[in-house]
Amino acid sequence: VVGETITPGLEKDDLLIIGSGSGETKSLVSMAEKAKSLDASVAVVTISPESTIGRLSDVAIKVPAKPKAGTDNEYNTIQPMGSLFEQSLLLFYDAVILRLMDQRKSESGAMFGKHANLE
């Protein structure tokens, strides 16, 4: 998680995963550019794979959702702003984690060893 004090610095051959509906958020564009300058890979989960971050990325995954900023598209929702995109991210990332767990033959109990324990 970028900005956490316990997150190690990004290095060559690491993967930076960005979730950005527009793919144009300035701070995230800067992070993608910095990652590329360090020879790291970038993946983006976005509504707009043709965006700046999408073009910088090694992998762009399109999420079918409505952007928060007034742009009309085929995905209508009564939810405010980027809620549909954010909920789609939750489901997408959960599916990725489940797939990785299956590939690595791991169980959710193994995650407790890395979970916060000072609560």
mmCIF file with all atom_site columns, C-alpha atoms in Angstrom:
data_model
loop_
_atom_site.group_PDB
_atom_site.id
_atom_site.type_symbol
_atom_site.label_atom_id
_atom_site.label_alt_id
_atom_site.label_comp_id
_atom_site.label_asym_id
_atom_site.label_entity_id
_atom_site.label_seq_id
_atom_site.pdbx_PDB_ins_code
_atom_site.Cartn_x
_atom_site.Cartn_y
_atom_site.Cartn_z
_atom_site.occupancy
_atom_site.B_iso_or_equiv
_atom_site.pdbx_formal_charge
_atom_site.auth_seq_id
_atom_site.auth_comp_id
_atom_site.auth_asym_id
_atom_site.auth_atom_id
_atom_site.pdbx_PDB_model_num
ATOM 1   C CA . VAL A 1 1   ? 0.000   0.000   0.000   1.00 0.00 ? 1   VAL A CA 1
ATOM 2   C CA . VAL A 1 2   ? 1.649   3.206   -1.198  1.00 0.00 ? 2   VAL A CA 1
ATOM 3   C CA . GLY A 1 3   ? 2.276   5.614   1.673   1.00 0.00 ? 3   GLY A CA 1
ATOM 4   C CA . GLU A 1 4   ? 2.225   3.037   4.489   1.00 0.00 ? 4   GLU A CA 1
ATOM 5   C CA . THR A 1 5   ? 5.393   3.240   6.573   1.00 0.00 ? 5   THR A CA 1
ATOM 6   C CA . ILE A 1 6   ? 5.880   -0.528  6.463   1.00 0.00 ? 6   ILE A CA 1
ATOM 7   C CA . THR A 1 7   ? 5.578   -0.780  2.663   1.00 0.00 ? 7   THR A CA 1
ATOM 8   C CA . PRO A 1 8   ? 9.006   -1.400  1.130   1.00 0.00 ? 8   PRO A CA 1
ATOM 9   C CA . GLY A 1 9   ? 10.202  0.813   -1.689  1.00 0.00 ? 9   GLY A CA 1
ATOM 10  C CA . LEU A 1 10  ? 9.268   -0.208  -5.216  1.00 0.00 ? 10  LEU A CA 1
ATOM 11  C CA . GLU A 1 11  ? 12.085  -1.930  -7.087  1.00 0.00 ? 11  GLU A CA 1
ATOM 12  C CA . LYS A 1 12  ? 12.883  -3.341  -10.517 1.00 0.00 ? 12  LYS A CA 1
ATOM 13  C CA . ASP A 1 13  ? 10.582  -6.259  -11.392 1.00 0.00 ? 13  ASP A CA 1
ATOM 14  C CA . ASP A 1 14  ? 7.977   -5.278  -8.749  1.00 0.00 ? 14  ASP A CA 1
ATOM 15  C CA . LEU A 1 15  ? 4.360   -4.711  -9.744  1.00 0.00 ? 15  LEU A CA 1
ATOM 16  C CA . LEU A 1 16  ? 2.432   -1.561  -8.895  1.00 0.00 ? 16  LEU A CA 1
ATOM 17  C CA . ILE A 1 17  ? -1.327  -2.123  -9.073  1.00 0.00 ? 17  ILE A CA 1
ATOM 18  C CA . ILE A 1 18  ? -3.423  1.021   -9.499  1.00 0.00 ? 18  ILE A CA 1
ATOM 19  C CA . GLY A 1 19  ? -7.191  1.335   -9.247  1.00 0.00 ? 19  GLY A CA 1
ATOM 20  C CA . SER A 1 20  ? -8.378  4.475   -11.020 1.00 0.00 ? 20  SER A CA 1
ATOM 21  C CA . GLY A 1 21  ? -11.744 5.009   -12.660 1.00 0.00 ? 21  GLY A CA 1
ATOM 22  C CA . SER A 1 22  ? -10.633 7.790   -14.974 1.00 0.00 ? 22  SER A CA 1
ATOM 23  C CA . GLY A 1 23  ? -7.013  6.747   -15.282 1.00 0.00 ? 23  GLY A CA 1
ATOM 24  C CA . GLU A 1 24  ? -6.143  10.446  -15.158 1.00 0.00 ? 24  GLU A CA 1
ATOM 25  C CA . THR A 1 25  ? -5.722  11.172  -11.417 1.00 0.00 ? 25  THR A CA 1
ATOM 26  C CA . LYS A 1 26  ? -2.549  13.292  -11.329 1.00 0.00 ? 26  LYS A CA 1
ATOM 27  C CA . SER A 1 27  ? -0.998  11.692  -8.227  1.00 0.00 ? 27  SER A CA 1
ATOM 28  C CA . LEU A 1 28  ? -1.574  8.206   -9.656  1.00 0.00 ? 28  LEU A CA 1
ATOM 29  C CA . VAL A 1 29  ? -0.158  9.211   -13.060 1.00 0.00 ? 29  VAL A CA 1
ATOM 30  C CA . SER A 1 30  ? 2.980   10.396  -11.233 1.00 0.00 ? 30  SER A CA 1
ATOM 31  C CA . MET A 1 31  ? 3.224   7.086   -9.350  1.00 0.00 ? 31  MET A CA 1
ATOM 32  C CA . ALA A 1 32  ? 2.871   5.101   -12.579 1.00 0.00 ? 32  ALA A CA 1
ATOM 33  C CA . GLU A 1 33  ? 5.582   7.209   -14.243 1.00 0.00 ? 33  GLU A CA 1
ATOM 34  C CA . LYS A 1 34  ? 7.896   6.776   -11.247 1.00 0.00 ? 34  LYS A CA 1
ATOM 35  C CA . ALA A 1 35  ? 7.281   2.996   -11.209 1.00 0.00 ? 35  ALA A CA 1
ATOM 36  C CA . LYS A 1 36  ? 8.169   2.752   -14.896 1.00 0.00 ? 36  LYS A CA 1
ATOM 37  C CA . SER A 1 37  ? 11.352  4.787   -14.308 1.00 0.00 ? 37  SER A CA 1
ATOM 38  C CA . LEU A 1 38  ? 12.354  2.176   -11.686 1.00 0.00 ? 38  LEU A CA 1
ATOM 39  C CA . ASP A 1 39  ? 11.798  -0.652  -14.210 1.00 0.00 ? 39  ASP A CA 1
ATOM 40  C CA . ALA A 1 40  ? 8.787   -1.904  -12.275 1.00 0.00 ? 40  ALA A CA 1
ATOM 41  C CA . SER A 1 41  ? 5.635   -3.122  -13.991 1.00 0.00 ? 41  SER A CA 1
ATOM 42  C CA . VAL A 1 42  ? 2.331   -1.289  -13.714 1.00 0.00 ? 42  VAL A CA 1
ATOM 43  C CA . ALA A 1 43  ? -1.163  -2.754  -13.850 1.00 0.00 ? 43  ALA A CA 1
ATOM 44  C CA . VAL A 1 44  ? -4.291  -0.623  -13.774 1.00 0.00 ? 44  VAL A CA 1
ATOM 45  C CA . VAL A 1 45  ? -7.877  -1.576  -13.059 1.00 0.00 ? 45  VAL A CA 1
ATOM 46  C CA . THR A 1 46  ? -9.943  1.177   -14.659 1.00 0.00 ? 46  THR A CA 1
ATOM 47  C CA . ILE A 1 47  ? -13.019 2.253   -16.545 1.00 0.00 ? 47  ILE A CA 1
ATOM 48  C CA . SER A 1 48  ? -10.728 3.855   -19.147 1.00 0.00 ? 48  SER A CA 1
ATOM 49  C CA . PRO A 1 49  ? -7.868  1.651   -20.392 1.00 0.00 ? 49  PRO A CA 1
ATOM 50  C CA . GLU A 1 50  ? -7.125  4.263   -23.086 1.00 0.00 ? 50  GLU A CA 1
ATOM 51  C CA . SER A 1 51  ? -6.299  6.822   -20.346 1.00 0.00 ? 51  SER A CA 1
ATOM 52  C CA . THR A 1 52  ? -2.857  8.149   -19.425 1.00 0.00 ? 52  THR A CA 1
ATOM 53  C CA . ILE A 1 53  ? -2.344  5.473   -16.760 1.00 0.00 ? 53  ILE A CA 1
ATOM 54  C CA . GLY A 1 54  ? -3.737  2.840   -19.104 1.00 0.00 ? 54  GLY A CA 1
ATOM 55  C CA . ARG A 1 55  ? -1.161  3.766   -21.755 1.00 0.00 ? 55  ARG A CA 1
ATOM 56  C CA . LEU A 1 56  ? 1.656   3.714   -19.173 1.00 0.00 ? 56  LEU A CA 1
ATOM 57  C CA . SER A 1 57  ? 0.600   0.307   -17.851 1.00 0.00 ? 57  SER A CA 1
ATOM 58  C CA . ASP A 1 58  ? 1.860   -3.108  -18.838 1.00 0.00 ? 58  ASP A CA 1
ATOM 59  C CA . VAL A 1 59  ? -1.606  -4.499  -18.097 1.00 0.00 ? 59  VAL A CA 1
ATOM 60  C CA . ALA A 1 60  ? -4.919  -2.601  -18.207 1.00 0.00 ? 60  ALA A CA 1
ATOM 61  C CA . ILE A 1 61  ? -8.074  -4.297  -16.953 1.00 0.00 ? 61  ILE A CA 1
ATOM 62  C CA . LYS A 1 62  ? -11.339 -2.636  -17.904 1.00 0.00 ? 62  LYS A CA 1
ATOM 63  C CA . VAL A 1 63  ? -14.099 -2.591  -15.292 1.00 0.00 ? 63  VAL A CA 1
ATOM 64  C CA . PRO A 1 64  ? -17.590 -1.942  -16.657 1.00 0.00 ? 64  PRO A CA 1
ATOM 65  C CA . ALA A 1 65  ? -18.839 0.933   -14.502 1.00 0.00 ? 65  ALA A CA 1
ATOM 66  C CA . LYS A 1 66  ? -19.941 4.541   -14.680 1.00 0.00 ? 66  LYS A CA 1
ATOM 67  C CA . PRO A 1 67  ? -17.322 7.246   -14.110 1.00 0.00 ? 67  PRO A CA 1
ATOM 68  C CA . LYS A 1 68  ? -17.945 9.635   -11.218 1.00 0.00 ? 68  LYS A CA 1
ATOM 69  C CA . ALA A 1 69  ? -17.548 12.790  -13.270 1.00 0.00 ? 69  ALA A CA 1
ATOM 70  C CA . GLY A 1 70  ? -20.740 13.388  -15.261 1.00 0.00 ? 70  GLY A CA 1
ATOM 71  C CA . THR A 1 71  ? -19.609 11.480  -18.359 1.00 0.00 ? 71  THR A CA 1
ATOM 72  C CA . ASP A 1 72  ? -22.441 9.447   -19.788 1.00 0.00 ? 72  ASP A CA 1
ATOM 73  C CA . ASN A 1 73  ? -21.866 5.856   -20.746 1.00 0.00 ? 73  ASN A CA 1
ATOM 74  C CA . GLU A 1 74  ? -23.885 2.665   -21.038 1.00 0.00 ? 74  GLU A CA 1
ATOM 75  C CA . TYR A 1 75  ? -23.690 1.839   -17.317 1.00 0.00 ? 75  TYR A CA 1
ATOM 76  C CA . ASN A 1 76  ? -26.494 3.662   -15.568 1.00 0.00 ? 76  ASN A CA 1
ATOM 77  C CA . THR A 1 77  ? -26.686 3.648   -11.802 1.00 0.00 ? 77  THR A CA 1
ATOM 78  C CA . ILE A 1 78  ? -28.484 5.554   -9.071  1.00 0.00 ? 78  ILE A CA 1
ATOM 79  C CA . GLN A 1 79  ? -25.353 5.337   -6.933  1.00 0.00 ? 79  GLN A CA 1
ATOM 80  C CA . PRO A 1 80  ? -23.485 8.586   -6.334  1.00 0.00 ? 80  PRO A CA 1
ATOM 81  C CA . MET A 1 81  ? -20.133 9.437   -7.879  1.00 0.00 ? 81  MET A CA 1
ATOM 82  C CA . GLY A 1 82  ? -17.753 6.459   -8.193  1.00 0.00 ? 82  GLY A CA 1
ATOM 83  C CA . SER A 1 83  ? -19.583 4.025   -5.929  1.00 0.00 ? 83  SER A CA 1
ATOM 84  C CA . LEU A 1 84  ? -20.288 1.500   -8.695  1.00 0.00 ? 84  LEU A CA 1
ATOM 85  C CA . PHE A 1 85  ? -16.615 1.496   -9.756  1.00 0.00 ? 85  PHE A CA 1
ATOM 86  C CA . GLU A 1 86  ? -15.398 1.170   -6.164  1.00 0.00 ? 86  GLU A CA 1
ATOM 87  C CA . GLN A 1 87  ? -17.749 -1.739  -5.486  1.00 0.00 ? 87  GLN A CA 1
ATOM 88  C CA . SER A 1 88  ? -16.620 -3.363  -8.727  1.00 0.00 ? 88  SER A CA 1
ATOM 89  C CA . LEU A 1 89  ? -13.008 -3.033  -7.554  1.00 0.00 ? 89  LEU A CA 1
ATOM 90  C CA . LEU A 1 90  ? -13.873 -4.801  -4.304  1.00 0.00 ? 90  LEU A CA 1
ATOM 91  C CA . LEU A 1 91  ? -15.387 -7.742  -6.172  1.00 0.00 ? 91  LEU A CA 1
ATOM 92  C CA . PHE A 1 92  ? -12.594 -7.854  -8.756  1.00 0.00 ? 92  PHE A CA 1
ATOM 93  C CA . TYR A 1 93  ? -9.799  -7.831  -6.156  1.00 0.00 ? 93  TYR A CA 1
ATOM 94  C CA . ASP A 1 94  ? -11.615 -10.464 -4.059  1.00 0.00 ? 94  ASP A CA 1
ATOM 95  C CA . ALA A 1 95  ? -11.830 -12.685 -7.143  1.00 0.00 ? 95  ALA A CA 1
ATOM 96  C CA . VAL A 1 96  ? -8.106  -12.188 -7.847  1.00 0.00 ? 96  VAL A CA 1
ATOM 97  C CA . ILE A 1 97  ? -7.222  -13.092 -4.255  1.00 0.00 ? 97  ILE A CA 1
ATOM 98  C CA . LEU A 1 98  ? -9.401  -16.202 -4.374  1.00 0.00 ? 98  LEU A CA 1
ATOM 99  C CA . ARG A 1 99  ? -7.746  -17.266 -7.633  1.00 0.00 ? 99  ARG A CA 1
ATOM 100 C CA . LEU A 1 100 ? -4.262  -16.722 -6.195  1.00 0.00 ? 100 LEU A CA 1
ATOM 101 C CA . MET A 1 101 ? -5.198  -18.680 -3.086  1.00 0.00 ? 101 MET A CA 1
ATOM 102 C CA . ASP A 1 102 ? -6.410  -21.530 -5.286  1.00 0.00 ? 102 ASP A CA 1
ATOM 103 C CA . GLN A 1 103 ? -3.236  -21.503 -7.403  1.00 0.00 ? 103 GLN A CA 1
ATOM 104 C CA . ARG A 1 104 ? -1.011  -21.436 -4.323  1.00 0.00 ? 104 ARG A CA 1
ATOM 105 C CA . LYS A 1 105 ? -3.125  -23.999 -2.472  1.00 0.00 ? 105 LYS A CA 1
ATOM 106 C CA . SER A 1 106 ? -3.466  -21.639 0.493   1.00 0.00 ? 106 SER A CA 1
ATOM 107 C CA . GLU A 1 107 ? -6.346  -21.171 2.900   1.00 0.00 ? 107 GLU A CA 1
ATOM 108 C CA . SER A 1 108 ? -7.720  -18.034 4.495   1.00 0.00 ? 108 SER A CA 1
ATOM 109 C CA . GLY A 1 109 ? -6.463  -19.225 7.887   1.00 0.00 ? 109 GLY A CA 1
ATOM 110 C CA . ALA A 1 110 ? -2.901  -18.662 6.643   1.00 0.00 ? 110 ALA A CA 1
ATOM 111 C CA . MET A 1 111 ? -3.686  -14.958 6.237   1.00 0.00 ? 111 MET A CA 1
ATOM 112 C CA . PHE A 1 112 ? -4.169  -14.504 9.980   1.00 0.00 ? 112 PHE A CA 1
ATOM 113 C CA . GLY A 1 113 ? -0.385  -14.674 10.457  1.00 0.00 ? 113 GLY A CA 1
ATOM 114 C CA . LYS A 1 114 ? -0.089  -11.399 8.509   1.00 0.00 ? 114 LYS A CA 1
ATOM 115 C CA . HIS A 1 115 ? -3.218  -9.734  9.912   1.00 0.00 ? 115 HIS A CA 1
ATOM 116 C CA . ALA A 1 116 ? -3.090  -6.860  12.399  1.00 0.00 ? 116 ALA A CA 1
ATOM 117 C CA . ASN A 1 117 ? -2.887  -8.281  15.915  1.00 0.00 ? 117 ASN A CA 1
ATOM 118 C CA . LEU A 1 118 ? -2.898  -5.215  18.152  1.00 0.00 ? 118 LEU A CA 1
ATOM 119 C CA . GLU A 1 119 ? -6.625  -4.598  17.927  1.00 0.00 ? 119 GLU A CA 1
#
